[in-house]
GROMACS .gro file of C-alpha atoms in nm:
model
  218
    1UNK     CA    1  -2.746  -1.343  -0.359
    2UNK     CA    2  -2.379  -1.233  -0.321
    3UNK     CA    3  -2.186  -1.360  -0.019
    4UNK     CA    4  -2.158  -1.120   0.275
    5UNK     CA    5  -1.816  -0.964   0.321
    6UNK     CA    6  -1.637  -1.092   0.630
    7UNK     CA    7  -1.267  -1.038   0.552
    8UNK     CA    8  -1.098  -0.712   0.457
    9UNK     CA    9  -0.744  -0.678   0.329
   10UNK     CA   10  -0.590  -0.331   0.331
   11UNK     CA   11  -0.301  -0.171   0.150
   12UNK     CA   12  -0.096   0.061   0.374
   13UNK     CA   13   0.060   0.361   0.198
   14UNK     CA   14  -0.198   0.587   0.038
   15UNK     CA   15  -0.480   0.388   0.199
   16UNK     CA   16  -0.427   0.388   0.576
   17UNK     CA   17  -0.128   0.620   0.613
   18UNK     CA   18  -0.041   0.939   0.429
   19UNK     CA   19   0.324   0.874   0.357
   20UNK     CA   20   0.347   1.031   0.013
   21UNK     CA   21   0.573   1.321   0.118
   22UNK     CA   22   0.806   1.081   0.302
   23UNK     CA   23   0.818   0.851  -0.002
   24UNK     CA   24   0.896   1.133  -0.244
   25UNK     CA   25   1.164   1.280  -0.015
   26UNK     CA   26   1.319   0.934   0.017
   27UNK     CA   27   1.335   0.891  -0.361
   28UNK     CA   28   1.478   1.241  -0.412
   29UNK     CA   29   1.742   1.184  -0.144
   30UNK     CA   30   1.840   0.851  -0.300
   31UNK     CA   31   1.869   0.994  -0.650
   32UNK     CA   32   2.075   1.288  -0.523
   33UNK     CA   33   2.308   1.050  -0.341
   34UNK     CA   34   2.354   0.802  -0.626
   35UNK     CA   35   2.280   1.000  -0.943
   36UNK     CA   36   2.336   1.358  -0.834
   37UNK     CA   37   2.495   1.456  -1.165
   38UNK     CA   38   2.180   1.358  -1.360
   39UNK     CA   39   1.843   1.534  -1.395
   40UNK     CA   40   1.608   1.442  -1.110
   41UNK     CA   41   1.324   1.212  -1.225
   42UNK     CA   42   0.979   1.371  -1.192
   43UNK     CA   43   0.779   1.288  -0.881
   44UNK     CA   44   0.508   1.150  -1.108
   45UNK     CA   45   0.730   0.858  -1.203
   46UNK     CA   46   0.753   0.746  -0.842
   47UNK     CA   47   0.383   0.810  -0.779
   48UNK     CA   48   0.287   0.586  -1.070
   49UNK     CA   49   0.488   0.304  -0.915
   50UNK     CA   50   0.335   0.329  -0.568
   51UNK     CA   51   0.246  -0.018  -0.448
   52UNK     CA   52   0.540  -0.189  -0.619
   53UNK     CA   53   0.866  -0.292  -0.447
   54UNK     CA   54   1.163  -0.058  -0.438
   55UNK     CA   55   1.377  -0.284  -0.656
   56UNK     CA   56   1.118  -0.250  -0.934
   57UNK     CA   57   1.108   0.127  -0.895
   58UNK     CA   58   1.485   0.168  -0.909
   59UNK     CA   59   1.494  -0.083  -1.194
   60UNK     CA   60   1.357   0.204  -1.403
   61UNK     CA   61   1.684   0.389  -1.337
   62UNK     CA   62   1.944   0.115  -1.375
   63UNK     CA   63   1.974  -0.254  -1.463
   64UNK     CA   64   2.280  -0.293  -1.237
   65UNK     CA   65   2.153  -0.517  -0.956
   66UNK     CA   66   2.427  -0.411  -0.716
   67UNK     CA   67   2.350  -0.045  -0.776
   68UNK     CA   68   1.978  -0.113  -0.726
   69UNK     CA   69   2.055  -0.281  -0.394
   70UNK     CA   70   2.264   0.019  -0.282
   71UNK     CA   71   1.984   0.255  -0.381
   72UNK     CA   72   1.728   0.048  -0.193
   73UNK     CA   73   1.943   0.058   0.120
   74UNK     CA   74   1.989   0.436   0.093
   75UNK     CA   75   1.615   0.481   0.047
   76UNK     CA   76   1.527   0.261   0.345
   77UNK     CA   77   1.778   0.429   0.577
   78UNK     CA   78   1.642   0.775   0.497
   79UNK     CA   79   1.282   0.657   0.506
   80UNK     CA   80   1.312   0.493   0.848
   81UNK     CA   81   1.504   0.789   0.992
   82UNK     CA   82   1.225   1.034   0.900
   83UNK     CA   83   0.929   0.794   0.914
   84UNK     CA   84   0.763   0.884   1.242
   85UNK     CA   85   0.794   1.259   1.187
   86UNK     CA   86   0.637   1.259   0.840
   87UNK     CA   87   0.385   0.974   0.843
   88UNK     CA   88   0.032   1.005   0.977
   89UNK     CA   89  -0.292   0.813   0.923
   90UNK     CA   90  -0.557   0.967   0.701
   91UNK     CA   91  -0.821   1.143   0.910
   92UNK     CA   92  -1.104   0.906   1.001
   93UNK     CA   93  -0.941   0.587   0.873
   94UNK     CA   94  -0.822   0.457   1.212
   95UNK     CA   95  -1.166   0.491   1.370
   96UNK     CA   96  -1.332   0.312   1.079
   97UNK     CA   97  -1.086   0.023   1.084
   98UNK     CA   98  -1.138  -0.018   1.458
   99UNK     CA   99  -1.512  -0.012   1.396
  100UNK     CA  100  -1.475  -0.293   1.141
  101UNK     CA  101  -1.271  -0.492   1.392
  102UNK     CA  102  -1.530  -0.440   1.665
  103UNK     CA  103  -1.798  -0.564   1.423
  104UNK     CA  104  -1.617  -0.899   1.405
  105UNK     CA  105  -1.444  -0.859   1.070
  106UNK     CA  106  -1.118  -1.036   0.987
  107UNK     CA  107  -0.852  -0.782   0.890
  108UNK     CA  108  -0.530  -0.828   0.698
  109UNK     CA  109  -0.262  -0.590   0.571
  110UNK     CA  110  -0.111  -0.655   0.228
  111UNK     CA  111   0.173  -0.419   0.139
  112UNK     CA  112   0.479  -0.392  -0.083
  113UNK     CA  113   0.676  -0.267   0.218
  114UNK     CA  114   0.899  -0.494   0.422
  115UNK     CA  115   0.708  -0.658   0.707
  116UNK     CA  116   0.894  -0.462   0.978
  117UNK     CA  117   0.838  -0.132   0.798
  118UNK     CA  118   0.468  -0.207   0.767
  119UNK     CA  119   0.445  -0.277   1.139
  120UNK     CA  120   0.607   0.058   1.206
  121UNK     CA  121   0.341   0.231   0.998
  122UNK     CA  122   0.068   0.049   1.190
  123UNK     CA  123   0.223   0.143   1.525
  124UNK     CA  124   0.236   0.512   1.426
  125UNK     CA  125  -0.134   0.482   1.346
  126UNK     CA  126  -0.221   0.294   1.665
  127UNK     CA  127  -0.341  -0.004   1.460
  128UNK     CA  128  -0.071  -0.261   1.536
  129UNK     CA  129  -0.320  -0.473   1.732
  130UNK     CA  130  -0.606  -0.441   1.482
  131UNK     CA  131  -0.480  -0.668   1.205
  132UNK     CA  132  -0.493  -1.046   1.225
  133UNK     CA  133  -0.217  -1.083   0.967
  134UNK     CA  134   0.044  -0.866   0.790
  135UNK     CA  135   0.189  -0.967   0.453
  136UNK     CA  136   0.496  -0.768   0.348
  137UNK     CA  137   0.704  -0.797   0.031
  138UNK     CA  138   0.953  -1.016   0.219
  139UNK     CA  139   0.675  -1.264   0.303
  140UNK     CA  140   0.613  -1.356  -0.063
  141UNK     CA  141   0.802  -1.439  -0.380
  142UNK     CA  142   0.590  -1.214  -0.604
  143UNK     CA  143   0.465  -0.873  -0.492
  144UNK     CA  144   0.162  -0.680  -0.612
  145UNK     CA  145   0.023  -0.659  -0.878
  146UNK     CA  146   0.076  -1.038  -0.870
  147UNK     CA  147  -0.205  -1.213  -0.679
  148UNK     CA  148   0.031  -1.404  -0.447
  149UNK     CA  149   0.019  -1.159  -0.150
  150UNK     CA  150  -0.360  -1.155  -0.150
  151UNK     CA  151  -0.384  -1.532  -0.194
  152UNK     CA  152  -0.138  -1.582   0.093
  153UNK     CA  153  -0.342  -1.357   0.321
  154UNK     CA  154  -0.664  -1.541   0.237
  155UNK     CA  155  -0.499  -1.877   0.298
  156UNK     CA  156  -0.347  -1.781   0.632
  157UNK     CA  157  -0.672  -1.625   0.751
  158UNK     CA  158  -0.873  -1.927   0.638
  159UNK     CA  159  -1.097  -1.687   0.448
  160UNK     CA  160  -1.312  -1.734   0.140
  161UNK     CA  161  -1.229  -1.526  -0.168
  162UNK     CA  162  -1.594  -1.445  -0.236
  163UNK     CA  163  -1.628  -1.296   0.113
  164UNK     CA  164  -1.305  -1.096   0.095
  165UNK     CA  165  -1.250  -0.734  -0.015
  166UNK     CA  166  -0.911  -0.582  -0.093
  167UNK     CA  167  -0.908  -0.211  -0.007
  168UNK     CA  168  -0.640  -0.004  -0.178
  169UNK     CA  169  -0.558   0.316  -0.361
  170UNK     CA  170  -0.345   0.207  -0.658
  171UNK     CA  171  -0.381   0.016  -0.981
  172UNK     CA  172  -0.147  -0.249  -0.837
  173UNK     CA  173  -0.390  -0.309  -0.552
  174UNK     CA  174  -0.689  -0.342  -0.783
  175UNK     CA  175  -0.502  -0.572  -1.022
  176UNK     CA  176  -0.371  -0.794  -0.741
  177UNK     CA  177  -0.713  -0.828  -0.582
  178UNK     CA  178  -0.892  -0.898  -0.907
  179UNK     CA  179  -0.634  -1.160  -1.009
  180UNK     CA  180  -0.677  -1.330  -0.670
  181UNK     CA  181  -1.053  -1.351  -0.718
  182UNK     CA  182  -1.156  -1.117  -0.437
  183UNK     CA  183  -1.370  -0.804  -0.451
  184UNK     CA  184  -1.187  -0.472  -0.480
  185UNK     CA  185  -1.254  -0.135  -0.319
  186UNK     CA  186  -1.077   0.177  -0.448
  187UNK     CA  187  -1.013   0.457  -0.197
  188UNK     CA  188  -1.008   0.809  -0.333
  189UNK     CA  189  -0.855   0.993  -0.036
  190UNK     CA  190  -0.502   0.887  -0.139
  191UNK     CA  191  -0.290   1.010  -0.431
  192UNK     CA  192  -0.505   0.864  -0.712
  193UNK     CA  193  -0.841   0.981  -0.844
  194UNK     CA  194  -1.134   0.795  -1.000
  195UNK     CA  195  -1.015   0.857  -1.356
  196UNK     CA  196  -0.686   0.679  -1.280
  197UNK     CA  197  -0.864   0.363  -1.164
  198UNK     CA  198  -1.189   0.372  -1.363
  199UNK     CA  199  -1.092   0.115  -1.627
  200UNK     CA  200  -1.015  -0.145  -1.358
  201UNK     CA  201  -1.379  -0.139  -1.248
  202UNK     CA  202  -1.344  -0.187  -0.872
  203UNK     CA  203  -1.646  -0.334  -0.698
  204UNK     CA  204  -1.665  -0.039  -0.460
  205UNK     CA  205  -1.565   0.327  -0.470
  206UNK     CA  206  -1.477   0.481  -0.133
  207UNK     CA  207  -1.481   0.860  -0.139
  208UNK     CA  208  -1.422   0.904   0.235
  209UNK     CA  209  -1.325   0.674   0.522
  210UNK     CA  210  -1.676   0.622   0.656
  211UNK     CA  211  -1.768   0.473   0.317
  212UNK     CA  212  -1.587   0.163   0.448
  213UNK     CA  213  -1.912   0.086   0.630
  214UNK     CA  214  -2.083  -0.002   0.303
  215UNK     CA  215  -1.851  -0.302   0.273
  216UNK     CA  216  -1.988  -0.484   0.576
  217UNK     CA  217  -2.312  -0.312   0.681
  218UNK     CA  218  -2.525  -0.481   0.417
   0.00000   0.00000   0.00000
């Protein structure tokens, strides 16, 4: 009989908060500022890289590390300036996460954002007290899709991999969770559909936020 799920790790962008418009505006602003004389990359390029750190995303544009760092700083400045006005939690997600917490679940956040930026997203959502641990890209050496962020969260929570589920919307989330040996749950209310994630064979498909209940109400 499979072990009951007791620990739930969540991605942030595209899973808890709808920040896609803010992300795309931030990328467009950065490209206009630094590469304004070149054709604008399609939004799809940035969408495909959701869940990976900014330096990896801008590494698609240039190999100049100093230029990448300048682009990252431009992105973050714009993003933080407009964050609270453009970011909101997906409808129903906050209530379901609080329900999980009230049921005694351990909750962790595993994101490719900086730790402080992740906390800002949680505060906007009213969830800054719900999570027992937050792992940002600056808390690890290797970001998703590497398993390190998930493994670090499990270790710090004192959790067991076979009782842990990583809930996310992107391929990077599914790959990170699978490589860390935990169960994976793919949410379909974010920017990616079932066809995009099908080959990764997540353990659970979550069509709507209240489907989170199937993870712990066994």
